[in-house]
Amino acid sequence: MNRALAIARERNRDVTALLIELGRGRFDLADYPLAADLFTQAAATGSGNDSTDARIRLARTWARAGDFAAAQSELVKAKADIDRLGDTGFAPLFLLASGELAYESGRFAEAREQFERSSALWTDAFPDEASVEARVYLGLLDASRGARGAARASLSAVLEQAHKMGRLALEARARIDIARLDVQRRAYQDALAMLREVPEDGDQTLGPELQGKSTHWRSQALGGAGDAGRASAELATARKLLDGIRLRCRTVFVVDMPRGRISVFPTDSFPVRNPGRIR
């Protein structure tokens, strides 16, 4: 990573764009401390649209890490940039980030409003990725209130679109959440079949958060299907993966990462995240 940045600087390439792309990769892998560092650098070195892009993505990272005040601060700065530049192209991402902050804070009605506004911008065959991701959250919120048909419709649309876009992490999220719905309706074999399509980390890496959630719901499906031994082993693996994220973040965050952020939501209740202070 450092070598790539050094080469970009030597060749007078767009370092800010590279920082953002590297940050997006670390964000997808749930490496929130490094993602925050990369987006912070991008926001400081970039100008115009690049700086705005970095600030919105930094807000998403702080929200996931639990520092809601920092997330809100970055969104305020990004909104000022958008108003000044008159650029509406950031609307899907900005609305997604605003929804995520509300969601992580436990303000679910507000979160739904923001996600619906972002998702509504998916109007053709070439949507902004943020609008597609917003529909994942709408599926989760629908599931939490028992509207599982609507949840499945949203997640199935995301699955199809994410596959077309080649967005592996987003596709995996949709598969995991559809499998969760299958577990809840006791369709355990359907859940296991869906999760078999989530690749293990190898040539393509999803990272510990998605792998942990996939493994958790596999354990629930196996347990429901009567395979208690494998279910227990999978659950232990899931806990190890998700605890690893928490341990990684302790090197940066003064207090422990909010457990809700990397919980696997084993019930239909949605935990309220408590903000942590960041150095």
CSV table of C-alpha atoms in Angstrom, one decimal:
chain,number,residue,atom,x,y,z
A,1,MET,CA,0.0,0.0,0.0
A,2,ASN,CA,2.8,2.5,1.0
A,3,ARG,CA,4.7,1.5,-2.2
A,4,ALA,CA,1.6,2.2,-4.3
A,5,LEU,CA,1.3,5.6,-2.8
A,6,ALA,CA,5.0,6.4,-3.2
A,7,ILE,CA,4.9,5.4,-6.9
A,8,ALA,CA,1.8,7.5,-7.4
A,9,ARG,CA,3.5,10.5,-5.9
A,10,GLU,CA,6.7,10.0,-7.9
A,11,ARG,CA,4.6,9.9,-11.2
A,12,ASN,CA,2.4,12.8,-10.2
A,13,ARG,CA,-0.6,10.6,-10.2
A,14,ASP,CA,-3.9,11.4,-8.4
A,15,VAL,CA,-2.9,10.4,-4.9
A,16,THR,CA,-6.2,11.4,-3.4
A,17,ALA,CA,-8.2,9.1,-5.7
A,18,LEU,CA,-5.8,6.3,-4.8
A,19,LEU,CA,-6.2,7.0,-1.0
A,20,ILE,CA,-10.0,6.8,-1.4
A,21,GLU,CA,-9.8,3.6,-3.4
A,22,LEU,CA,-7.5,2.0,-0.8
A,23,GLY,CA,-9.8,3.2,2.0
A,24,ARG,CA,-12.8,1.7,0.3
A,25,GLY,CA,-11.0,-1.6,0.2
A,26,ARG,CA,-10.1,-1.5,3.9
A,27,PHE,CA,-13.7,-0.4,4.7
A,28,ASP,CA,-15.1,-3.4,2.9
A,29,LEU,CA,-12.7,-5.7,4.9
A,30,ALA,CA,-13.9,-4.1,8.2
A,31,ASP,CA,-10.5,-2.6,8.9
A,32,TYR,CA,-12.0,0.6,10.1
A,33,PRO,CA,-8.9,2.1,11.8
A,34,LEU,CA,-6.9,1.9,8.6
A,35,ALA,CA,-9.9,3.0,6.4
A,36,ALA,CA,-10.3,6.0,8.7
A,37,ASP,CA,-6.6,6.9,8.3
A,38,LEU,CA,-6.7,6.7,4.5
A,39,PHE,CA,-9.9,8.7,4.2
A,40,THR,CA,-8.6,11.3,6.6
A,41,GLN,CA,-5.5,11.7,4.4
A,42,ALA,CA,-7.6,11.9,1.3
A,43,ALA,CA,-9.9,14.6,2.8
A,44,ALA,CA,-6.8,16.6,3.9
A,45,THR,CA,-4.9,16.4,0.6
A,46,GLY,CA,-7.8,16.4,-1.9
A,47,SER,CA,-9.9,19.3,-3.2
A,48,GLY,CA,-13.4,19.7,-4.7
A,49,ASN,CA,-15.2,16.4,-5.3
A,50,ASP,CA,-12.4,14.2,-4.1
A,51,SER,CA,-12.4,15.9,-0.7
A,52,THR,CA,-16.2,15.6,-0.4
A,53,ASP,CA,-16.1,12.0,-1.4
A,54,ALA,CA,-13.5,11.3,1.3
A,55,ARG,CA,-15.4,13.1,4.0
A,56,ILE,CA,-18.6,11.1,3.3
A,57,ARG,CA,-16.7,7.9,3.4
A,58,LEU,CA,-14.9,8.9,6.6
A,59,ALA,CA,-18.3,9.7,8.2
A,60,ARG,CA,-19.4,6.1,7.3
A,61,THR,CA,-16.3,4.7,8.9
A,62,TRP,CA,-16.7,6.7,12.1
A,63,ALA,CA,-20.4,5.7,12.3
A,64,ARG,CA,-19.4,2.0,12.0
A,65,ALA,CA,-16.6,2.5,14.6
A,66,GLY,CA,-19.0,4.1,17.1
A,67,ASP,CA,-17.9,7.7,17.1
A,68,PHE,CA,-21.1,9.3,16.1
A,69,ALA,CA,-20.0,12.9,16.9
A,70,ALA,CA,-17.0,12.5,14.5
A,71,ALA,CA,-19.3,11.0,11.8
A,72,GLN,CA,-21.8,13.9,12.2
A,73,SER,CA,-19.0,16.4,11.9
A,74,GLU,CA,-17.8,15.0,8.7
A,75,LEU,CA,-21.3,14.9,7.2
A,76,VAL,CA,-21.8,18.6,8.1
A,77,LYS,CA,-18.5,19.4,6.3
A,78,ALA,CA,-19.5,17.3,3.3
A,79,LYS,CA,-22.9,18.9,3.1
A,80,ALA,CA,-21.3,22.4,3.1
A,81,ASP,CA,-19.1,21.2,0.2
A,82,ILE,CA,-22.0,19.8,-1.7
A,83,ASP,CA,-24.0,23.1,-1.2
A,84,ARG,CA,-21.0,25.2,-2.3
A,85,LEU,CA,-20.2,23.1,-5.3
A,86,GLY,CA,-23.8,22.5,-6.3
A,87,ASP,CA,-22.9,18.8,-7.1
A,88,THR,CA,-25.9,16.5,-6.7
A,89,GLY,CA,-23.9,13.5,-7.8
A,90,PHE,CA,-23.1,12.7,-4.2
A,91,ALA,CA,-26.8,12.4,-3.1
A,92,PRO,CA,-26.9,8.6,-3.1
A,93,LEU,CA,-23.8,8.3,-1.0
A,94,PHE,CA,-24.5,11.2,1.3
A,95,LEU,CA,-28.0,9.8,2.0
A,96,LEU,CA,-26.6,6.4,2.6
A,97,ALA,CA,-24.0,7.7,5.1
A,98,SER,CA,-26.7,9.8,6.9
A,99,GLY,CA,-28.9,6.7,7.1
A,100,GLU,CA,-26.1,4.6,8.5
A,101,LEU,CA,-25.3,7.2,11.2
A,102,ALA,CA,-29.0,7.2,12.2
A,103,TYR,CA,-29.1,3.4,12.0
A,104,GLU,CA,-25.9,2.8,14.1
A,105,SER,CA,-27.3,5.4,16.6
A,106,GLY,CA,-30.5,3.5,17.0
A,107,ARG,CA,-32.7,6.1,15.3
A,108,PHE,CA,-34.4,3.7,12.9
A,109,ALA,CA,-37.3,5.8,11.7
A,110,GLU,CA,-34.8,8.5,10.6
A,111,ALA,CA,-32.5,5.8,9.1
A,112,ARG,CA,-35.4,4.4,7.0
A,113,GLU,CA,-36.2,7.9,5.6
A,114,GLN,CA,-32.6,8.4,4.5
A,115,PHE,CA,-32.2,4.9,3.0
A,116,GLU,CA,-35.5,5.3,1.2
A,117,ARG,CA,-34.3,8.6,-0.3
A,118,SER,CA,-31.0,7.0,-1.4
A,119,SER,CA,-32.7,3.8,-2.8
A,120,ALA,CA,-35.2,5.9,-4.7
A,121,LEU,CA,-32.4,7.2,-6.8
A,122,TRP,CA,-32.0,3.7,-8.2
A,123,THR,CA,-34.0,4.4,-11.3
A,124,ASP,CA,-32.3,2.6,-14.2
A,125,ALA,CA,-30.0,-0.4,-15.0
A,126,PHE,CA,-26.9,1.5,-13.9
A,127,PRO,CA,-27.5,2.7,-10.3
A,128,ASP,CA,-25.0,4.2,-8.0
A,129,GLU,CA,-23.7,1.6,-5.7
A,130,ALA,CA,-24.8,3.6,-2.6
A,131,SER,CA,-28.4,3.4,-3.7
A,132,VAL,CA,-28.1,-0.4,-4.0
A,133,GLU,CA,-26.5,-0.7,-0.6
A,134,ALA,CA,-29.3,1.5,0.9
A,135,ARG,CA,-31.7,-1.2,-0.1
A,136,VAL,CA,-29.8,-3.8,2.0
A,137,TYR,CA,-30.6,-1.7,5.1
A,138,LEU,CA,-34.2,-1.3,4.0
A,139,GLY,CA,-34.4,-5.1,3.9
A,140,LEU,CA,-33.0,-5.3,7.4
A,141,LEU,CA,-35.5,-2.8,8.7
A,142,ASP,CA,-38.4,-4.5,7.0
A,143,ALA,CA,-37.3,-7.8,8.5
A,144,SER,CA,-37.1,-6.3,12.0
A,145,ARG,CA,-40.8,-5.3,11.8
A,146,GLY,CA,-41.9,-8.7,10.4
A,147,ALA,CA,-42.3,-7.6,6.8
A,148,ARG,CA,-40.2,-10.5,5.6
A,149,GLY,CA,-41.7,-10.6,2.1
A,150,ALA,CA,-40.7,-7.0,1.5
A,151,ALA,CA,-37.3,-7.7,3.0
A,152,ARG,CA,-36.7,-10.6,0.7
A,153,ALA,CA,-37.7,-8.6,-2.3
A,154,SER,CA,-35.3,-5.8,-1.5
A,155,LEU,CA,-32.4,-8.2,-0.7
A,156,SER,CA,-33.0,-10.3,-3.9
A,157,ALA,CA,-32.9,-7.1,-6.0
A,158,VAL,CA,-29.6,-6.1,-4.3
A,159,LEU,CA,-28.2,-9.6,-4.9
A,160,GLU,CA,-28.9,-9.5,-8.6
A,161,GLN,CA,-27.6,-6.0,-9.0
A,162,ALA,CA,-24.5,-6.4,-6.9
A,163,HIS,CA,-23.6,-9.5,-9.0
A,164,LYS,CA,-24.0,-7.5,-12.2
A,165,MET,CA,-21.8,-4.7,-10.8
A,166,GLY,CA,-19.1,-7.1,-9.6
A,167,ARG,CA,-19.4,-5.9,-6.0
A,168,LEU,CA,-18.4,-9.0,-4.1
A,169,ALA,CA,-18.9,-7.6,-0.6
A,170,LEU,CA,-22.3,-6.2,-1.3
A,171,GLU,CA,-23.4,-9.5,-3.0
A,172,ALA,CA,-22.2,-11.4,0.1
A,173,ARG,CA,-24.1,-9.1,2.4
A,174,ALA,CA,-27.3,-9.8,0.5
A,175,ARG,CA,-26.8,-13.5,0.5
A,176,ILE,CA,-26.1,-13.5,4.3
A,177,ASP,CA,-29.2,-11.5,5.0
A,178,ILE,CA,-31.4,-13.7,2.8
A,179,ALA,CA,-30.0,-16.7,4.6
A,180,ARG,CA,-31.0,-15.0,7.8
A,181,LEU,CA,-34.6,-14.7,6.6
A,182,ASP,CA,-34.5,-18.4,5.6
A,183,VAL,CA,-33.3,-19.4,9.1
A,184,GLN,CA,-36.1,-17.3,10.7
A,185,ARG,CA,-38.7,-19.2,8.6
A,186,ARG,CA,-37.0,-22.5,9.4
A,187,ALA,CA,-36.0,-23.1,5.8
A,188,TYR,CA,-32.6,-24.3,7.0
A,189,GLN,CA,-31.5,-26.1,3.8
A,190,ASP,CA,-32.4,-23.0,1.8
A,191,ALA,CA,-30.2,-20.9,4.1
A,192,LEU,CA,-27.3,-23.4,3.8
A,193,ALA,CA,-27.6,-23.3,0.0
A,194,MET,CA,-27.5,-19.5,0.0
A,195,LEU,CA,-24.5,-19.4,2.3
A,196,ARG,CA,-22.6,-21.9,0.1
A,197,GLU,CA,-22.4,-19.1,-2.5
A,198,VAL,CA,-20.5,-16.8,-0.1
A,199,PRO,CA,-16.9,-17.5,-0.9
A,200,GLU,CA,-14.3,-18.3,1.8
A,201,ASP,CA,-11.4,-15.9,1.9
A,202,GLY,CA,-8.8,-16.8,-0.7
A,203,ASP,CA,-8.2,-15.3,-4.1
A,204,GLN,CA,-11.2,-13.0,-3.3
A,205,THR,CA,-11.3,-11.7,0.3
A,206,LEU,CA,-14.4,-10.6,2.1
A,207,GLY,CA,-12.8,-10.1,5.5
A,208,PRO,CA,-13.7,-11.1,9.1
A,209,GLU,CA,-16.9,-9.3,9.5
A,210,LEU,CA,-18.7,-10.8,6.5
A,211,GLN,CA,-17.1,-14.2,7.1
A,212,GLY,CA,-18.1,-14.1,10.7
A,213,LYS,CA,-21.7,-13.2,9.9
A,214,SER,CA,-21.8,-15.9,7.2
A,215,THR,CA,-20.4,-18.5,9.6
A,216,HIS,CA,-22.8,-17.5,12.4
A,217,TRP,CA,-25.9,-17.9,10.2
A,218,ARG,CA,-24.5,-21.2,8.9
A,219,SER,CA,-24.2,-22.3,12.5
A,220,GLN,CA,-27.9,-21.3,13.1
A,221,ALA,CA,-29.0,-23.2,10.0
A,222,LEU,CA,-27.0,-26.3,10.9
A,223,GLY,CA,-28.4,-26.2,14.4
A,224,GLY,CA,-31.9,-25.9,13.1
A,225,ALA,CA,-31.3,-28.8,10.7
A,226,GLY,CA,-30.2,-31.0,13.7
A,227,ASP,CA,-26.4,-31.0,13.2
A,228,ALA,CA,-25.5,-29.7,16.6
A,229,GLY,CA,-21.8,-30.7,16.4
A,230,ARG,CA,-21.1,-28.7,13.2
A,231,ALA,CA,-23.3,-25.9,14.5
A,232,SER,CA,-21.2,-25.5,17.6
A,233,ALA,CA,-17.9,-25.5,15.7
A,234,GLU,CA,-19.2,-22.9,13.3
A,235,LEU,CA,-20.4,-20.7,16.1
A,236,ALA,CA,-17.0,-20.8,17.8
A,237,THR,CA,-15.4,-19.8,14.5
A,238,ALA,CA,-17.8,-16.9,14.0
A,239,ARG,CA,-17.1,-15.6,17.5
A,240,LYS,CA,-13.4,-15.8,16.9
A,241,LEU,CA,-13.7,-13.8,13.6
A,242,LEU,CA,-15.9,-11.1,15.1
A,243,ASP,CA,-13.9,-10.8,18.3
A,244,GLY,CA,-10.8,-10.3,16.1
A,245,ILE,CA,-12.3,-7.1,14.7
A,246,ARG,CA,-13.0,-5.8,18.1
A,247,LEU,CA,-9.4,-6.6,19.2
A,248,ARG,CA,-8.0,-4.9,16.1
A,249,CYS,CA,-9.9,-1.7,16.9
A,250,ARG,CA,-8.7,-1.6,20.5
A,251,THR,CA,-5.4,-0.4,19.2
A,252,VAL,CA,-7.1,2.8,18.0
A,253,PHE,CA,-10.2,3.3,20.0
A,254,VAL,CA,-10.1,4.4,23.6
A,255,VAL,CA,-13.1,2.3,24.5
A,256,ASP,CA,-14.0,-1.0,23.1
A,257,MET,CA,-15.8,-1.0,19.7
A,258,PRO,CA,-19.6,-1.1,20.3
A,259,ARG,CA,-20.6,-4.7,20.2
A,260,GLY,CA,-23.7,-3.9,18.2
A,261,ARG,CA,-21.6,-2.8,15.2
A,262,ILE,CA,-20.3,-6.3,14.6
A,263,SER,CA,-23.1,-8.2,16.2
A,264,VAL,CA,-24.8,-10.7,13.9
A,265,PHE,CA,-28.3,-9.7,15.0
A,266,PRO,CA,-29.3,-13.2,16.2
A,267,THR,CA,-32.8,-12.0,16.9
A,268,ASP,CA,-35.2,-9.5,15.3
A,269,SER,CA,-34.2,-6.9,17.9
A,270,PHE,CA,-31.8,-4.2,16.8
A,271,PRO,CA,-29.3,-3.1,19.5
A,272,VAL,CA,-28.6,0.6,20.1
A,273,ARG,CA,-24.9,1.4,19.6
A,274,ASN,CA,-23.1,3.5,22.2
A,275,PRO,CA,-20.6,6.0,20.9
A,276,GLY,CA,-17.0,5.6,21.6
A,277,ARG,CA,-14.3,8.2,21.9
A,278,ILE,CA,-11.5,8.2,19.4
A,279,ARG,CA,-8.0,9.3,19.9
